[in-house]
mmCIF file of C-alpha atoms in Angstrom:
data_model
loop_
_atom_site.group_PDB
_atom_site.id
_atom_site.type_symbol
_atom_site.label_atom_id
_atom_site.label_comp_id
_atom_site.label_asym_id
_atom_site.label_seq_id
_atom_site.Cartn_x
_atom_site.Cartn_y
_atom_site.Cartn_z
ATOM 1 C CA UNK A 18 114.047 76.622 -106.001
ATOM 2 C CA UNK A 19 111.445 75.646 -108.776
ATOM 3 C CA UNK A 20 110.430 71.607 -107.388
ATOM 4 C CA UNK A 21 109.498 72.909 -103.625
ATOM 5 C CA UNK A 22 111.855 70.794 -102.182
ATOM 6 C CA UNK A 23 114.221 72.239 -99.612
ATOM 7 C CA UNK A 24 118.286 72.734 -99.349
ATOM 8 C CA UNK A 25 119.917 69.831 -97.563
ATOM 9 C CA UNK A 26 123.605 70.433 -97.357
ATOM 10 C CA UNK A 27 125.656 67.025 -97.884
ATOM 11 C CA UNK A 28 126.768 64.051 -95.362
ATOM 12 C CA UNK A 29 130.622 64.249 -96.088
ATOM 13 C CA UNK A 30 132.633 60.964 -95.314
ATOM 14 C CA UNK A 31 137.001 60.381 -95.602
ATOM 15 C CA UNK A 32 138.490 57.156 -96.532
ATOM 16 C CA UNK A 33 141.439 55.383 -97.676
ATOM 17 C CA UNK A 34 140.215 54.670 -100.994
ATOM 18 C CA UNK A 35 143.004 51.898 -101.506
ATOM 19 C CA UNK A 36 145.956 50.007 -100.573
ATOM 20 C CA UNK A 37 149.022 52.080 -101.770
ATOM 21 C CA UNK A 38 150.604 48.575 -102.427
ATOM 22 C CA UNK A 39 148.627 48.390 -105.386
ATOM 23 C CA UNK A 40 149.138 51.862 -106.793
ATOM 24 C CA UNK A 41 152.766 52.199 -107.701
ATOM 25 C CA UNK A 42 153.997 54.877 -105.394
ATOM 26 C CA UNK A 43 150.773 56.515 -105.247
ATOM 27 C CA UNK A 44 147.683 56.859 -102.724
ATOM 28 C CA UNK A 45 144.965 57.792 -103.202
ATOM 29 C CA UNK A 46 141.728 59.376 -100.347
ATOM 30 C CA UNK A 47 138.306 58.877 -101.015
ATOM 31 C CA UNK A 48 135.593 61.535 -100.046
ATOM 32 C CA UNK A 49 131.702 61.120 -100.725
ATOM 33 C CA UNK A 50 129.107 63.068 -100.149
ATOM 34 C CA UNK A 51 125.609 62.012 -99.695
ATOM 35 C CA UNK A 52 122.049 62.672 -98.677
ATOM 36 C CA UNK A 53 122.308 66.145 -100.004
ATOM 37 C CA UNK A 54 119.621 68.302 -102.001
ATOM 38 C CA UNK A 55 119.978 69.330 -104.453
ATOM 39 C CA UNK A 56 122.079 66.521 -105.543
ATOM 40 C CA UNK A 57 124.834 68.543 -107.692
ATOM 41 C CA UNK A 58 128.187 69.428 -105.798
ATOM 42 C CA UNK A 59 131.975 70.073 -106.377
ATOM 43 C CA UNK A 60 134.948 69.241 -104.257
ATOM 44 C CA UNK A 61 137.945 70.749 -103.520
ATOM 45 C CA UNK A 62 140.907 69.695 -101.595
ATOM 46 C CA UNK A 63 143.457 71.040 -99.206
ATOM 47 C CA UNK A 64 146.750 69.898 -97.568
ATOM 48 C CA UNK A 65 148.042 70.644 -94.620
ATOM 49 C CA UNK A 66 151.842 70.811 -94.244
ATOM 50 C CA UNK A 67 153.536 68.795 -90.726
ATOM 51 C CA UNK A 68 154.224 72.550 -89.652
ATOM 52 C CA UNK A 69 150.324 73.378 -89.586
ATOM 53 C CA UNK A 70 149.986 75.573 -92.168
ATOM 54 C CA UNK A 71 146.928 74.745 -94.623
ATOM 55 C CA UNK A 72 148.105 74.974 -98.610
ATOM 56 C CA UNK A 73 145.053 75.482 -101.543
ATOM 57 C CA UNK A 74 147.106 74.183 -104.107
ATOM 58 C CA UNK A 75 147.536 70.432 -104.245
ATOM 59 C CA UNK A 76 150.937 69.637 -106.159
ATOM 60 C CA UNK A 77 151.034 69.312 -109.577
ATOM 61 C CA UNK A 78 150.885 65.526 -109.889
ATOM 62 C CA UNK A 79 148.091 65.469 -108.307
ATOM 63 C CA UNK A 80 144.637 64.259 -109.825
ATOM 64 C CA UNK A 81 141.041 64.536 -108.719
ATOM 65 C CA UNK A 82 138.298 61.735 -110.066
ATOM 66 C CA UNK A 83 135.026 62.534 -109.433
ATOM 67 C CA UNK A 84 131.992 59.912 -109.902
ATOM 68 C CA UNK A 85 127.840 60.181 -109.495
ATOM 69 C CA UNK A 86 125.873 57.129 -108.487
ATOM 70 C CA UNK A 87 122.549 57.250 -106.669
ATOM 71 C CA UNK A 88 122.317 60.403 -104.754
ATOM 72 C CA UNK A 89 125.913 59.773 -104.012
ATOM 73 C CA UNK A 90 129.271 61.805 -105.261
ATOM 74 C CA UNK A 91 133.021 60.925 -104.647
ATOM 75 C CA UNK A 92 135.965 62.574 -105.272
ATOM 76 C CA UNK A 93 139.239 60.141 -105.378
ATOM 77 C CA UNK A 94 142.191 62.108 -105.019
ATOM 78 C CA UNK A 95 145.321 60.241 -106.232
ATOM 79 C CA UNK A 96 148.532 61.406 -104.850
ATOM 80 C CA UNK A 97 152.207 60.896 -106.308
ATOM 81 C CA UNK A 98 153.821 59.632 -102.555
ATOM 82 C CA UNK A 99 157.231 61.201 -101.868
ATOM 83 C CA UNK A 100 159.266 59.905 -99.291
ATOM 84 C CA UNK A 101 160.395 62.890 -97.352
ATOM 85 C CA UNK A 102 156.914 64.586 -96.904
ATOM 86 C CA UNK A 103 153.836 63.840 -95.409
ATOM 87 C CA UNK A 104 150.682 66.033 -95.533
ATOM 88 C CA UNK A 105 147.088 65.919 -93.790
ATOM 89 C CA UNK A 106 144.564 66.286 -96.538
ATOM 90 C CA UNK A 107 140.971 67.889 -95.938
ATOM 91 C CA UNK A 108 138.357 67.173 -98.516
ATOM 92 C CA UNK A 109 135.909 70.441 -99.047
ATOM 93 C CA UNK A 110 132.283 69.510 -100.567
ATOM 94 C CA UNK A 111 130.991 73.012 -102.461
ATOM 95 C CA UNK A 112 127.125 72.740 -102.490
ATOM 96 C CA UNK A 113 123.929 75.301 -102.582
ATOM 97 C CA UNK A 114 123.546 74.822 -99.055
ATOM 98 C CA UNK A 115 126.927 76.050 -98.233
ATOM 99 C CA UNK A 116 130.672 74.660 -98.059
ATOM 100 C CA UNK A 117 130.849 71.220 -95.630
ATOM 101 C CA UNK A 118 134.189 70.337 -94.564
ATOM 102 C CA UNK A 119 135.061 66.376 -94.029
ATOM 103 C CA UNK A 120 135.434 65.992 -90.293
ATOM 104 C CA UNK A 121 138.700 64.538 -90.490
ATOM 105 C CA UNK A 122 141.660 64.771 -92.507
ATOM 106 C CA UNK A 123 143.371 61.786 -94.219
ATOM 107 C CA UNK A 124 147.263 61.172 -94.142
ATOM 108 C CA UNK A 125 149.131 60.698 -97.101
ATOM 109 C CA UNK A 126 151.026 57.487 -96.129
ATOM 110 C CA UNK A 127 154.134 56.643 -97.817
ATOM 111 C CA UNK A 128 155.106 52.706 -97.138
ATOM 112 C CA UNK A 129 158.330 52.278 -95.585
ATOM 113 C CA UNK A 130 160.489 50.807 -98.268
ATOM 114 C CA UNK A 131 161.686 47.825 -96.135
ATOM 115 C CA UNK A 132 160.610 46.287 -92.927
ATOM 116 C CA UNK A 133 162.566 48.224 -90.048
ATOM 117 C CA UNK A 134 165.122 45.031 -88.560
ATOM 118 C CA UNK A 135 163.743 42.704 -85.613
ATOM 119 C CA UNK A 136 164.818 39.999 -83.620
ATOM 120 C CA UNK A 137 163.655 36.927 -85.669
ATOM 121 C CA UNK A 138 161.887 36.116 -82.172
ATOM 122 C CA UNK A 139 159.807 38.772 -82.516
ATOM 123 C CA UNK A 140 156.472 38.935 -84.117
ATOM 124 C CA UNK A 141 155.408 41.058 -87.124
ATOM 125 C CA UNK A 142 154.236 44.411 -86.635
ATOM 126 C CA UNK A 143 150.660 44.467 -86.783
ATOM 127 C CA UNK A 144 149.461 47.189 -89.536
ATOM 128 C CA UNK A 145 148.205 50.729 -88.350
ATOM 129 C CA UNK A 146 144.502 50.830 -87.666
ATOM 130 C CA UNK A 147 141.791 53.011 -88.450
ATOM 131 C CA UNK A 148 141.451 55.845 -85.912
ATOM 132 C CA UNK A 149 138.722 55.235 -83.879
ATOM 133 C CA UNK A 150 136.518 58.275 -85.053
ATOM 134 C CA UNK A 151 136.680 57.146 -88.832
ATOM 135 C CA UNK A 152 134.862 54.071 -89.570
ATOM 136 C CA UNK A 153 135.459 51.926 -92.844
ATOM 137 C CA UNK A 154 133.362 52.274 -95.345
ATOM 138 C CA UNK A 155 130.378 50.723 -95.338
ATOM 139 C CA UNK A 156 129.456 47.377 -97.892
ATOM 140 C CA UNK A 157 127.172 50.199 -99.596
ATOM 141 C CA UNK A 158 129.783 52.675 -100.321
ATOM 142 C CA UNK A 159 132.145 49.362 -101.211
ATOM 143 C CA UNK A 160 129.583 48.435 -103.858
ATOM 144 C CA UNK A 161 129.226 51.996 -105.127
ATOM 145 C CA UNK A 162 133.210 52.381 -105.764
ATOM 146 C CA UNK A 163 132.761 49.215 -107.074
ATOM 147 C CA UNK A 164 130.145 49.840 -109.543
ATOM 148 C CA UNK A 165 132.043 53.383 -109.907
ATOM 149 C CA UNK A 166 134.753 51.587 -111.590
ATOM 150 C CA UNK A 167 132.870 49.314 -113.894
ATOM 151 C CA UNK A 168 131.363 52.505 -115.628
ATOM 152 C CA UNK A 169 134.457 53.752 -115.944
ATOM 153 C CA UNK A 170 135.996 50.465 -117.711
ATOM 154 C CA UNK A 171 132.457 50.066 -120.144
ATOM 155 C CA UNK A 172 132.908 53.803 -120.660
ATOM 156 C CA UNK A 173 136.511 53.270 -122.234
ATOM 157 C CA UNK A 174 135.444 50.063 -123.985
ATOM 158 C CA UNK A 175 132.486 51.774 -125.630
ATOM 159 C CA UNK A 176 135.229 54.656 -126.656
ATOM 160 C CA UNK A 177 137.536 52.269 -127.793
ATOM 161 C CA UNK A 178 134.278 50.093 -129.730
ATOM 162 C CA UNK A 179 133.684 53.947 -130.981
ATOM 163 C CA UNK A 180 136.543 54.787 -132.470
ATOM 164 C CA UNK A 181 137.798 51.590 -134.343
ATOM 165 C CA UNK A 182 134.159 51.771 -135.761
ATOM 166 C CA UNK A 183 134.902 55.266 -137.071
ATOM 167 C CA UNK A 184 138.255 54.204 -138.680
ATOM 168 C CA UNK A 185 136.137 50.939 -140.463
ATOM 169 C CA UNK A 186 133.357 53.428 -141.904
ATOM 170 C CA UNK A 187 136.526 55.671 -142.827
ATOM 171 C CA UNK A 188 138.383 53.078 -144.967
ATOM 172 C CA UNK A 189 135.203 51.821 -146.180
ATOM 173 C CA UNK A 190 134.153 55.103 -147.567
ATOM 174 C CA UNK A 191 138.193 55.560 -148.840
ATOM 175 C CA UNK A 192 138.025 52.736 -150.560
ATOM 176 C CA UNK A 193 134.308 53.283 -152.438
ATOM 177 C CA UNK A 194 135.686 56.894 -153.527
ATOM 178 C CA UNK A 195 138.538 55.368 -155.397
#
């Protein structure tokens, strides 16, 4: 390597990246890796099937973000939830130090469709938690996603601002030539 500097393979971290109430029968997973050098990488993902057996291709509705933000990368895999299968899915970080695998794998929850019937005496369920060996995300990463999706929305305004300027220069030159 040319700057001196050496390899440091990535810090790979899972998450929930949202509620699926908010996603209209989707989910998505979140996967960021950090502290690496050099700073470029590309992920892949994996499912893994109730019976065990691990599957390279994700189905075909499937789609794979991927944003860069201060010596940071995540990968947001959104997921079209069906509501007889559930899969474990592994998140794969592809560096020059070598391949890291995400030390946990990520369910694809589907919410149940209605609340399962109670005794009105009873009190709600309380929503599944966290396993204890995967922490939420920190208020950094929170801020990075966050900041992750303003770029994306100034990015499509400044295509949008792009375009409708083209079509005004376009007309404008239509009408001078006639």
């Amino acid at each position: 390597m040319s700057s001196g500097e050496p390899v440091v393979k990535p810090v790979v971290s899972v998450y929930p990246a949202a509620s699926s109430a908010h996603l209209q029968g989707r989910s998505s997973l979140l996967c960021v890796a950090s502290s690496m050098f050099p700073p470029l990488v590309r992920f892949s993902w994996r499912r893994r099937e109730e019976n065990g057996s691990l599957q390279e291709k994700l189905p075909d509705d499937a789609e794979q973000l991927e944003f860069t933000e201060s010596g940071r990368t995540a990968s947001i895999l959104l997921l079209h939830q069906q509501e007889t299968s559930r899969y474990r899915y592994r998140c794969y970080v592809h560096h020059e130090g070598g391949k890291v695998e995400a030390p946990s794998e990520q369910e694809d929850r589907v919410p149940p469709s209605a609340p399962p019937s109670a005794s009105p005496s009873a009190p709600p369920a309380a929503p599944p938690s966290a396993p204890p060996s995967a922490p939420g995300p920190s208020p950094y990463q929170v801020k990075l996603l966050c900041r992750l999706y303003v770029v994306l929305i100034v990015k499509s305004l400044v295509f949008c601002c792009g375009v409708s300027l083209v079509m005004v220069l376009r007309n404008t030159a239509h009408i001078v030539s006639t």
